[in-house]
Coordinates of C-alpha atoms and ligand atoms in Angstrom, one line a residue:
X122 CA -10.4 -16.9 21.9
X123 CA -8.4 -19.4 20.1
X124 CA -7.9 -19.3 16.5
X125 CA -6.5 -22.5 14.6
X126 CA -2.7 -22.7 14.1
X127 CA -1.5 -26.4 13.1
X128 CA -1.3 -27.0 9.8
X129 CA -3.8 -29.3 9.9
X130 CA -6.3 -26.8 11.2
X131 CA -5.0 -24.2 8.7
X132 CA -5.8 -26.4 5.7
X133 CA -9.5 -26.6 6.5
X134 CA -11.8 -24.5 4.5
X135 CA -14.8 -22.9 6.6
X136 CA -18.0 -21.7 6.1
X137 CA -19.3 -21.0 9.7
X138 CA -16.7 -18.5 10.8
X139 CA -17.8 -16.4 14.0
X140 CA -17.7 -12.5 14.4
X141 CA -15.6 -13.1 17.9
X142 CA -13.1 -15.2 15.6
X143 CA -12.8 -13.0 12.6
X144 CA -12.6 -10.2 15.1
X145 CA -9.6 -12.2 16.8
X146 CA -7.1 -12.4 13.3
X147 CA -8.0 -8.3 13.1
X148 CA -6.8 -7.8 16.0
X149 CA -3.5 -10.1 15.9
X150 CA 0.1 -8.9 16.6
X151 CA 0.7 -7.5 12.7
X152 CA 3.5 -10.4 12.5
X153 CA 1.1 -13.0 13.8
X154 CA -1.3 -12.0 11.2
X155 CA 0.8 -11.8 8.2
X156 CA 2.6 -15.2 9.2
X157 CA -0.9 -17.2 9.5
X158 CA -1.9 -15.7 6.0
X159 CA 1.4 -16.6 4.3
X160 CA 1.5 -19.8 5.3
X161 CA -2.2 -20.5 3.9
X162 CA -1.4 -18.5 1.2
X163 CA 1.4 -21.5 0.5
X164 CA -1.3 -24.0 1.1
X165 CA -3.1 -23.2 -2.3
X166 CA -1.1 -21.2 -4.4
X167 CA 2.4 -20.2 -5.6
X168 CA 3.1 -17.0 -3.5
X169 CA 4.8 -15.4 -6.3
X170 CA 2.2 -15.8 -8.8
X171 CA -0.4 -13.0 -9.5
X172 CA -3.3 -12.9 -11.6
X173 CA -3.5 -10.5 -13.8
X174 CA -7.2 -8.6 -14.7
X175 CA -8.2 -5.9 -17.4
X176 CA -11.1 -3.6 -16.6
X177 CA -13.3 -2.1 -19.2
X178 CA -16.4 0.1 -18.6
X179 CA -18.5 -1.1 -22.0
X180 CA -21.8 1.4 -20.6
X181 CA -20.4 4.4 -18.4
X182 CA -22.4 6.6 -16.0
X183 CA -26.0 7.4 -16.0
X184 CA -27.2 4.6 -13.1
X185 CA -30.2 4.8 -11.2
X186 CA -28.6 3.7 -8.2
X187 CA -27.5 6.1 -5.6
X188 CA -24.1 3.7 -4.4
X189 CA -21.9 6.8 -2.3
X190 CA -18.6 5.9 -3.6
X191 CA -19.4 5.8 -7.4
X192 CA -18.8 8.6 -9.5
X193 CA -21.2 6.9 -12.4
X194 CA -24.9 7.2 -10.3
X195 CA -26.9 9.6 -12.0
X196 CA -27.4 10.8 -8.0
X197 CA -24.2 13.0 -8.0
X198 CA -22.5 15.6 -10.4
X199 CA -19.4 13.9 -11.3
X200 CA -16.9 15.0 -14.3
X201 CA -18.5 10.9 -15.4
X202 CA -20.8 12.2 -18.6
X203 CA -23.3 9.2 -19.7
X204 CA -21.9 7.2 -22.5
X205 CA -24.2 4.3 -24.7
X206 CA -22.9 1.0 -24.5
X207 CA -20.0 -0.1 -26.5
X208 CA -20.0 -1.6 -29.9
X209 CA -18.9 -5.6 -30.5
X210 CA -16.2 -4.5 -32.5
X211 CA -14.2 -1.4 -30.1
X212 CA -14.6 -4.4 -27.0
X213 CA -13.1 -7.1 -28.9
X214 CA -10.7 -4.9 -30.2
X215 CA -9.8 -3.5 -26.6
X216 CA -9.7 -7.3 -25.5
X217 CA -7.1 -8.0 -28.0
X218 CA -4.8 -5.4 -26.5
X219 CA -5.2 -6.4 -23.0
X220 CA -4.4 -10.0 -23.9
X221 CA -0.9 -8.7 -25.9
X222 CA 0.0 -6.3 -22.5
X223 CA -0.4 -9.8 -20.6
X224 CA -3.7 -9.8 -19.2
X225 CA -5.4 -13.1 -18.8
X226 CA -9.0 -12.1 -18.4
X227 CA -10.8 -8.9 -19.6
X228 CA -13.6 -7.7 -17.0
X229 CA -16.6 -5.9 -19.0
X230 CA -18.2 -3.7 -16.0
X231 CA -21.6 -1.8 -16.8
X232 CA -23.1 1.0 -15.0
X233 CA -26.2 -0.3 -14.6
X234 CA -29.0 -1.3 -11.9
X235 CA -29.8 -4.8 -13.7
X236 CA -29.5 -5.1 -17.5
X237 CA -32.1 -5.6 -20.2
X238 CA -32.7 -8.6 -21.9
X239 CA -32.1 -6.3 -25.3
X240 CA -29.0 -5.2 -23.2
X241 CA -28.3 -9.0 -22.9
X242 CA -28.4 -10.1 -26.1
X243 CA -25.2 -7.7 -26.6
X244 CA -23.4 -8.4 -23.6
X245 CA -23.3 -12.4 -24.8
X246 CA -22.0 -11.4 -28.1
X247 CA -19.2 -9.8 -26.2
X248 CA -18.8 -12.6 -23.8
X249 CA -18.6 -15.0 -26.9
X250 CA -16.3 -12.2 -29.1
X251 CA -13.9 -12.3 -26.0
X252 CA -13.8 -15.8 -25.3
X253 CA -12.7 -16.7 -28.7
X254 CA -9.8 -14.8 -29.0
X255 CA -8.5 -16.4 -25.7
X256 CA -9.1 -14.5 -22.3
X257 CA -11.3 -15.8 -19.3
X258 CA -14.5 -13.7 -19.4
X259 CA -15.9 -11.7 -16.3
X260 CA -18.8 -8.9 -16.2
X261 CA -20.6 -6.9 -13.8
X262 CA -23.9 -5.3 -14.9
X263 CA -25.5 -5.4 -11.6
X264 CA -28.3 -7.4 -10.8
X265 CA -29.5 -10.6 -12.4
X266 CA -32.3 -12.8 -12.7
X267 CA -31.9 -16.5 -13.1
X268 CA -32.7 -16.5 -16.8
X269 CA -30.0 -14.0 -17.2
X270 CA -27.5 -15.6 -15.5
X271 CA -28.1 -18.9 -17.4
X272 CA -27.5 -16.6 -20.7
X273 CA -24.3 -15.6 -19.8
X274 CA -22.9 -18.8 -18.6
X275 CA -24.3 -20.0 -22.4
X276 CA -22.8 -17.3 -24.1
X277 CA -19.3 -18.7 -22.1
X278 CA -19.0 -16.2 -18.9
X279 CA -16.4 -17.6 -16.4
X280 CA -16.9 -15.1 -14.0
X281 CA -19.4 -12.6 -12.6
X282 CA -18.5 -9.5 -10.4
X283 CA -20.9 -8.5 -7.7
X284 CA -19.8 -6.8 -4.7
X285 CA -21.1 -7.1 -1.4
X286 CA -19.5 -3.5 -0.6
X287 CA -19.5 -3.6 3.0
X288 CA -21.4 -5.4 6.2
X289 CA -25.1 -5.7 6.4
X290 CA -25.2 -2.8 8.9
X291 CA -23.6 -0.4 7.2
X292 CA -24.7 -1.1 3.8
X293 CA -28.2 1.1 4.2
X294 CA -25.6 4.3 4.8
X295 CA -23.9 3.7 1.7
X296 CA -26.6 2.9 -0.6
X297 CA -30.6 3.0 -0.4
X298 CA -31.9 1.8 -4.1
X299 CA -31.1 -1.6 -3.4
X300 CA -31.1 -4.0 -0.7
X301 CA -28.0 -6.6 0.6
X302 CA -30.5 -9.2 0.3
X303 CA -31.0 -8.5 -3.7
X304 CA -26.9 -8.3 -4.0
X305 CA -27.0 -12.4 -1.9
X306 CA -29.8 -12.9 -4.6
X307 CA -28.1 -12.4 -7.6
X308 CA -24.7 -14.0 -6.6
X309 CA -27.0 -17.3 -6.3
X310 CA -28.7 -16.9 -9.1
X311 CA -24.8 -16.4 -11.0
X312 CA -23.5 -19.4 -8.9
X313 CA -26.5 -21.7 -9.3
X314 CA -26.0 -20.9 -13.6
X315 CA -22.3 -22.5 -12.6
X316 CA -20.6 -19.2 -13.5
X317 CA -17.5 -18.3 -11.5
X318 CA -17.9 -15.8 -8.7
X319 CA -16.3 -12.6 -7.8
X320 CA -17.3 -10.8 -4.7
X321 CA -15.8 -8.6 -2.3
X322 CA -16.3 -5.5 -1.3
X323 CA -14.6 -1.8 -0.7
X324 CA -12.6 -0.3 2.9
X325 CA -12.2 3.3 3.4
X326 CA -15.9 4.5 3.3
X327 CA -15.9 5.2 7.4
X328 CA -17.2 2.4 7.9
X329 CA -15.9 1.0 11.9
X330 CA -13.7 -2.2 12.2
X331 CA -16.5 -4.1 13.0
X332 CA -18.5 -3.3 9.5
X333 CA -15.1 -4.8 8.1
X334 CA -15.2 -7.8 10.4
X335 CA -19.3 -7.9 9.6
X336 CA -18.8 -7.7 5.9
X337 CA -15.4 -10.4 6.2
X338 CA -17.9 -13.0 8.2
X339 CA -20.8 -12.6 5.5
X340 CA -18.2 -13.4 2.9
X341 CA -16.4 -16.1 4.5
X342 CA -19.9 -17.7 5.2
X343 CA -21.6 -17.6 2.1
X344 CA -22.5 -21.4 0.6
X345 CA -19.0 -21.0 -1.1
X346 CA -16.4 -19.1 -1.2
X347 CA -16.7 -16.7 -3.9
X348 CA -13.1 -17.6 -6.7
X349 CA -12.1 -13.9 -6.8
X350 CA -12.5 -11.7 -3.6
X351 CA -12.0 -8.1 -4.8
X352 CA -10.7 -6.2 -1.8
X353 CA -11.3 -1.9 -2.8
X354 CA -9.8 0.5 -1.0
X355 CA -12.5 3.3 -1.8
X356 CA -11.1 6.0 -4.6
X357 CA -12.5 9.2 -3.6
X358 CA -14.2 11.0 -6.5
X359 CA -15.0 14.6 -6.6
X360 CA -18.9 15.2 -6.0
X361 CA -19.9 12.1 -4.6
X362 CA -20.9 11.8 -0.9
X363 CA -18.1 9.9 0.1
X364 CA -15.3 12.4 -1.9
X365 CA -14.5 14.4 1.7
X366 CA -14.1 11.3 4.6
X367 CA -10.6 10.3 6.3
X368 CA -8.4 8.4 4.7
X369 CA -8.2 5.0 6.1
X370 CA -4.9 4.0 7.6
X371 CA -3.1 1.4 4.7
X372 CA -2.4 -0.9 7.6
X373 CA -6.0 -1.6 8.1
X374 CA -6.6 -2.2 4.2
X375 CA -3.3 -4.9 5.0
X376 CA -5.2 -6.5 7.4
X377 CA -8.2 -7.0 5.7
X378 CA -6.2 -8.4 2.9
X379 CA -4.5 -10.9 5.4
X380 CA -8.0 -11.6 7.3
X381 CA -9.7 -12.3 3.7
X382 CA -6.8 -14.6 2.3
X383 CA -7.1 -16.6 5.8
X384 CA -11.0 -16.8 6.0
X385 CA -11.3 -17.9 2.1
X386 CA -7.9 -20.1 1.7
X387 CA -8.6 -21.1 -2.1
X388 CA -10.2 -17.5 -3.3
X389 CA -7.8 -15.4 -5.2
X390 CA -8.0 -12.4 -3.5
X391 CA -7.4 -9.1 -5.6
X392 CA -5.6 -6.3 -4.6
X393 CA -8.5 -4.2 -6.2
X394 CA -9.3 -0.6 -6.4
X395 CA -7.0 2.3 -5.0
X396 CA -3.4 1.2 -6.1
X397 CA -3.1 4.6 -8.0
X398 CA -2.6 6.1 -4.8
X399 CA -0.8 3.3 -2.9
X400 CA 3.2 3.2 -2.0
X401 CA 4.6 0.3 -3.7
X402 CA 5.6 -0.4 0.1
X403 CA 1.9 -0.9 1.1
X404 CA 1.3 -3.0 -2.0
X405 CA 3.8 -5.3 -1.0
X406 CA 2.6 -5.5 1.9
X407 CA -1.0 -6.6 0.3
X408 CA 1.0 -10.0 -1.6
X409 CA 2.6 -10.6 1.7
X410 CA -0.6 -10.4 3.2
X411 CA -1.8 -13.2 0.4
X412 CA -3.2 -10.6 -2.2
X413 CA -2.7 -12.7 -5.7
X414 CA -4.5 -10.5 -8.5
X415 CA -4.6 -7.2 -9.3
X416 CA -5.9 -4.7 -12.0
X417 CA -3.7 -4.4 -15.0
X418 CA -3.7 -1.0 -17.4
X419 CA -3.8 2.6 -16.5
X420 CA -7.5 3.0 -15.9
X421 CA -10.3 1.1 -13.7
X422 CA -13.5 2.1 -14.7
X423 CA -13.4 5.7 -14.6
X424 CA -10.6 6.5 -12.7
X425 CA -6.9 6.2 -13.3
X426 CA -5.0 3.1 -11.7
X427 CA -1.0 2.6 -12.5
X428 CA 0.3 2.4 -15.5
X429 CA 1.3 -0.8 -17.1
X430 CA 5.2 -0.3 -16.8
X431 CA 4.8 0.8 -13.6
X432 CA 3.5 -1.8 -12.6
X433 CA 5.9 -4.0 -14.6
X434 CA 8.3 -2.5 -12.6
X435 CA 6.8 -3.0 -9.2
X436 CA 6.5 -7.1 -9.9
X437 CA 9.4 -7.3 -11.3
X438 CA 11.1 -5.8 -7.9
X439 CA 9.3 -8.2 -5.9
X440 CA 10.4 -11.0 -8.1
X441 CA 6.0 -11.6 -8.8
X442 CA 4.8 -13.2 -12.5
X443 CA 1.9 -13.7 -13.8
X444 CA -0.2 -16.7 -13.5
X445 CA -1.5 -18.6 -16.0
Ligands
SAM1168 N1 -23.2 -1.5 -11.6 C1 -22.7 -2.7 -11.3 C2 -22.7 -3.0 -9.8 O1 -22.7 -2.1 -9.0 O2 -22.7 -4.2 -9.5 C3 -21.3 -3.0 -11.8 C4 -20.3 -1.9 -11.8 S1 -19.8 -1.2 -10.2 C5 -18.9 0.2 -10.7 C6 -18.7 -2.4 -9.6 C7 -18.0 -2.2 -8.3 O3 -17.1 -1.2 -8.4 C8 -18.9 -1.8 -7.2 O4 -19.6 -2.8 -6.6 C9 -17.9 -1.2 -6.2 O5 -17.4 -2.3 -5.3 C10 -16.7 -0.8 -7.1 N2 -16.5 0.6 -7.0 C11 -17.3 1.6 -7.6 N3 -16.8 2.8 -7.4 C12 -15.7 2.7 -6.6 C13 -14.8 3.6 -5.9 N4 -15.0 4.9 -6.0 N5 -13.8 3.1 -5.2 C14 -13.7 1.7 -5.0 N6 -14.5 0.8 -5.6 C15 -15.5 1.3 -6.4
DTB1169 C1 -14.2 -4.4 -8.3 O1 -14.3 -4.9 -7.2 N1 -13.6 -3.2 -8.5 C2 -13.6 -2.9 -9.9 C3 -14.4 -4.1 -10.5 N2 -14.7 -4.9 -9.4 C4 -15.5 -3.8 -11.4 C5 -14.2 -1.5 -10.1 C6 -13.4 -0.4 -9.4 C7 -14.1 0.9 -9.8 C8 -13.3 2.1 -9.2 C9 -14.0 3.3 -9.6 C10 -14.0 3.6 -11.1 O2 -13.0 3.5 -11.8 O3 -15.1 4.1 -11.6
SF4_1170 FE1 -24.4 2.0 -10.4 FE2 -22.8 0.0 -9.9 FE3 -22.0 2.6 -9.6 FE4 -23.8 1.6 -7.9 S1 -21.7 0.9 -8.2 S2 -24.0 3.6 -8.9 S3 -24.9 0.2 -9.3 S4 -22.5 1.6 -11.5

């Protein structure tokens, strides 16, 4: 198998990337792998800059979908109790102190299967209320239809979240209320509205290396490159299915950074989910692997993720700033 290495090569951004290749940078020598990401890593972006996210769940819990890792489906007894959607007011308010801690966008996240349009009509008042006091915009409400999409990008959404989880083999283990075909479906409906996209997906649910390869190739192939590539490491919650499985080893989570930053040079790839519980050694090794966002405030959705000056702390050690 032989896998590009001039610089040349390295500079060419790909669409039609083969299991047996992506399979091949897995499997690399760890310093072969690392090296090849870096230096693609340098192609497109400042390796010391990081983008900087804020999460807010604006509807928690209660969703019809039975997704094995998420403490908010109504399919599992979880300490997540089912909360109405958030007013204007508390969101913009909640935006403004993201943007003064240093965030530059504010990700709204809704624990929903697909939203209504009376669901909508608040949701771009939000978009709008955010957008005006200065922050990039991104949501996830789950699934879209064309119309919808079209709404948000009106309402001035720069970026929509919506995972692809894990391969299309695994994905009927994980969740069975929705297919991979209706997750493909909305991500075209958000990128034909000329919204930003955000897509990645979540390690650590037993799935095998090749469902990371297989869900790494459907990524990597898609008509573009999604701009943000959230890469999870699953955070086990109490009473879903998922609560009880081995812990992945944080070298493979590495790798899959790496593999992701070299398969989608120009995506920002985010250093998602499951920092609460990471060394700040294994982090590192995520930038140096070409992770360039992360999550910024002491809690995800529902569950806890560092605290800001910790977090402060850890960048400043490693000499990372903020990007613009
Ligand atoms: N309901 C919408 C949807 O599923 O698209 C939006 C919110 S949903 C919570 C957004 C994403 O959060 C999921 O696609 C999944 O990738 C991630 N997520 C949820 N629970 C997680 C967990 N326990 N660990 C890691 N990532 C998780
Ligand atoms: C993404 O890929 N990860 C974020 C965001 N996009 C919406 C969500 C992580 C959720 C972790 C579990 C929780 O806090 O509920
Ligand atoms: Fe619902 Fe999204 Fe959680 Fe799945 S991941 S149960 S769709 S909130």
């Amino acid at each position: 198998m032989t896998i590009a290495t001039s610089e040349r090569d390295l500079a060419v951004v790909r669409h039609d990337w083969t299991r047996g290749e992506v399979r091949a940078l897995f499997e690399l020598p760890f310093p072969e792998l690392i090296f090849r990401a870096q230096r693609i890593h340098r192609l497109h972006f400042d390796p010391t800059e990081v983008q900087i996210s804020t999460l807010i769940s604006i509807k928690t819990g209660g969703c019809p979908e039975d997704c094995a890792y998420c403490p908010q489906s109504s399919h599992y007894q979880t300490s997540v109790k089912a909360e109405k959607l958030m007013r204007l007011d508390a969101v913009v308010a909640e935006a403004r102190a993201a943007k003064s801690a240093g965030a530059s966008r504010f990700c709204m996240g809704a624990a929903w299967r697909e939203p209504k349009d009376r669901d909508l009509d608040q949701v771009c008042e939000m978009v709008a209320g955010v957008k005006a006091i200065g922050l990039e915009t991104c949501a996830t409400l789950g699934m879209l239809t064309q119309r919808q999409a079209r709404r948000l990008k009106a309402a001035g959404l720069d970026y929509y979240n919506h995972n692809l989880d894990t391969s299309p083999e695994y994905y009927g283990a994980i969740i069975t209320t929705r297919a991979y075909q209706d997750r493909l479906d909305t991500l075209g409906h958000v990128r034909d509205a000329g919204i930003h996209v955000c897509c990645g997906g979540i390690v650590g649910m037993g799935e095998s290396a090749e469902d990371r390869i297989g869900m790494i190739v459907t990524l990597a192939n898609l008509p573009a490159h999604p701009e943000s590539v959230p890469i999870n490491m699953l955070v086990k919650v109490e009473g879903t299915p998922l609560a009880g499985g081995a812990q992945l080893d944080p070298l493979e989570f590495v790798r899959t950074i790496a593999v992701a930053r070299i398969t989608m040079p120009r995506s920002v790839v985010r250093l998602s989910a499951g920092r609460e519980d990471m060394s700040e050694e294994t982090q590192a090794l995520c930038f140096l692997a070409g992770a360039n966002s992360i999550f910024y405030g002491p809690k995800l959705l529902t569950t806890p993720n560092p605290e800001r000056d910790r977090d402060r702390r850890l960048m400043g050690k490693l000499g990372l700033v903020p990007m613009d």
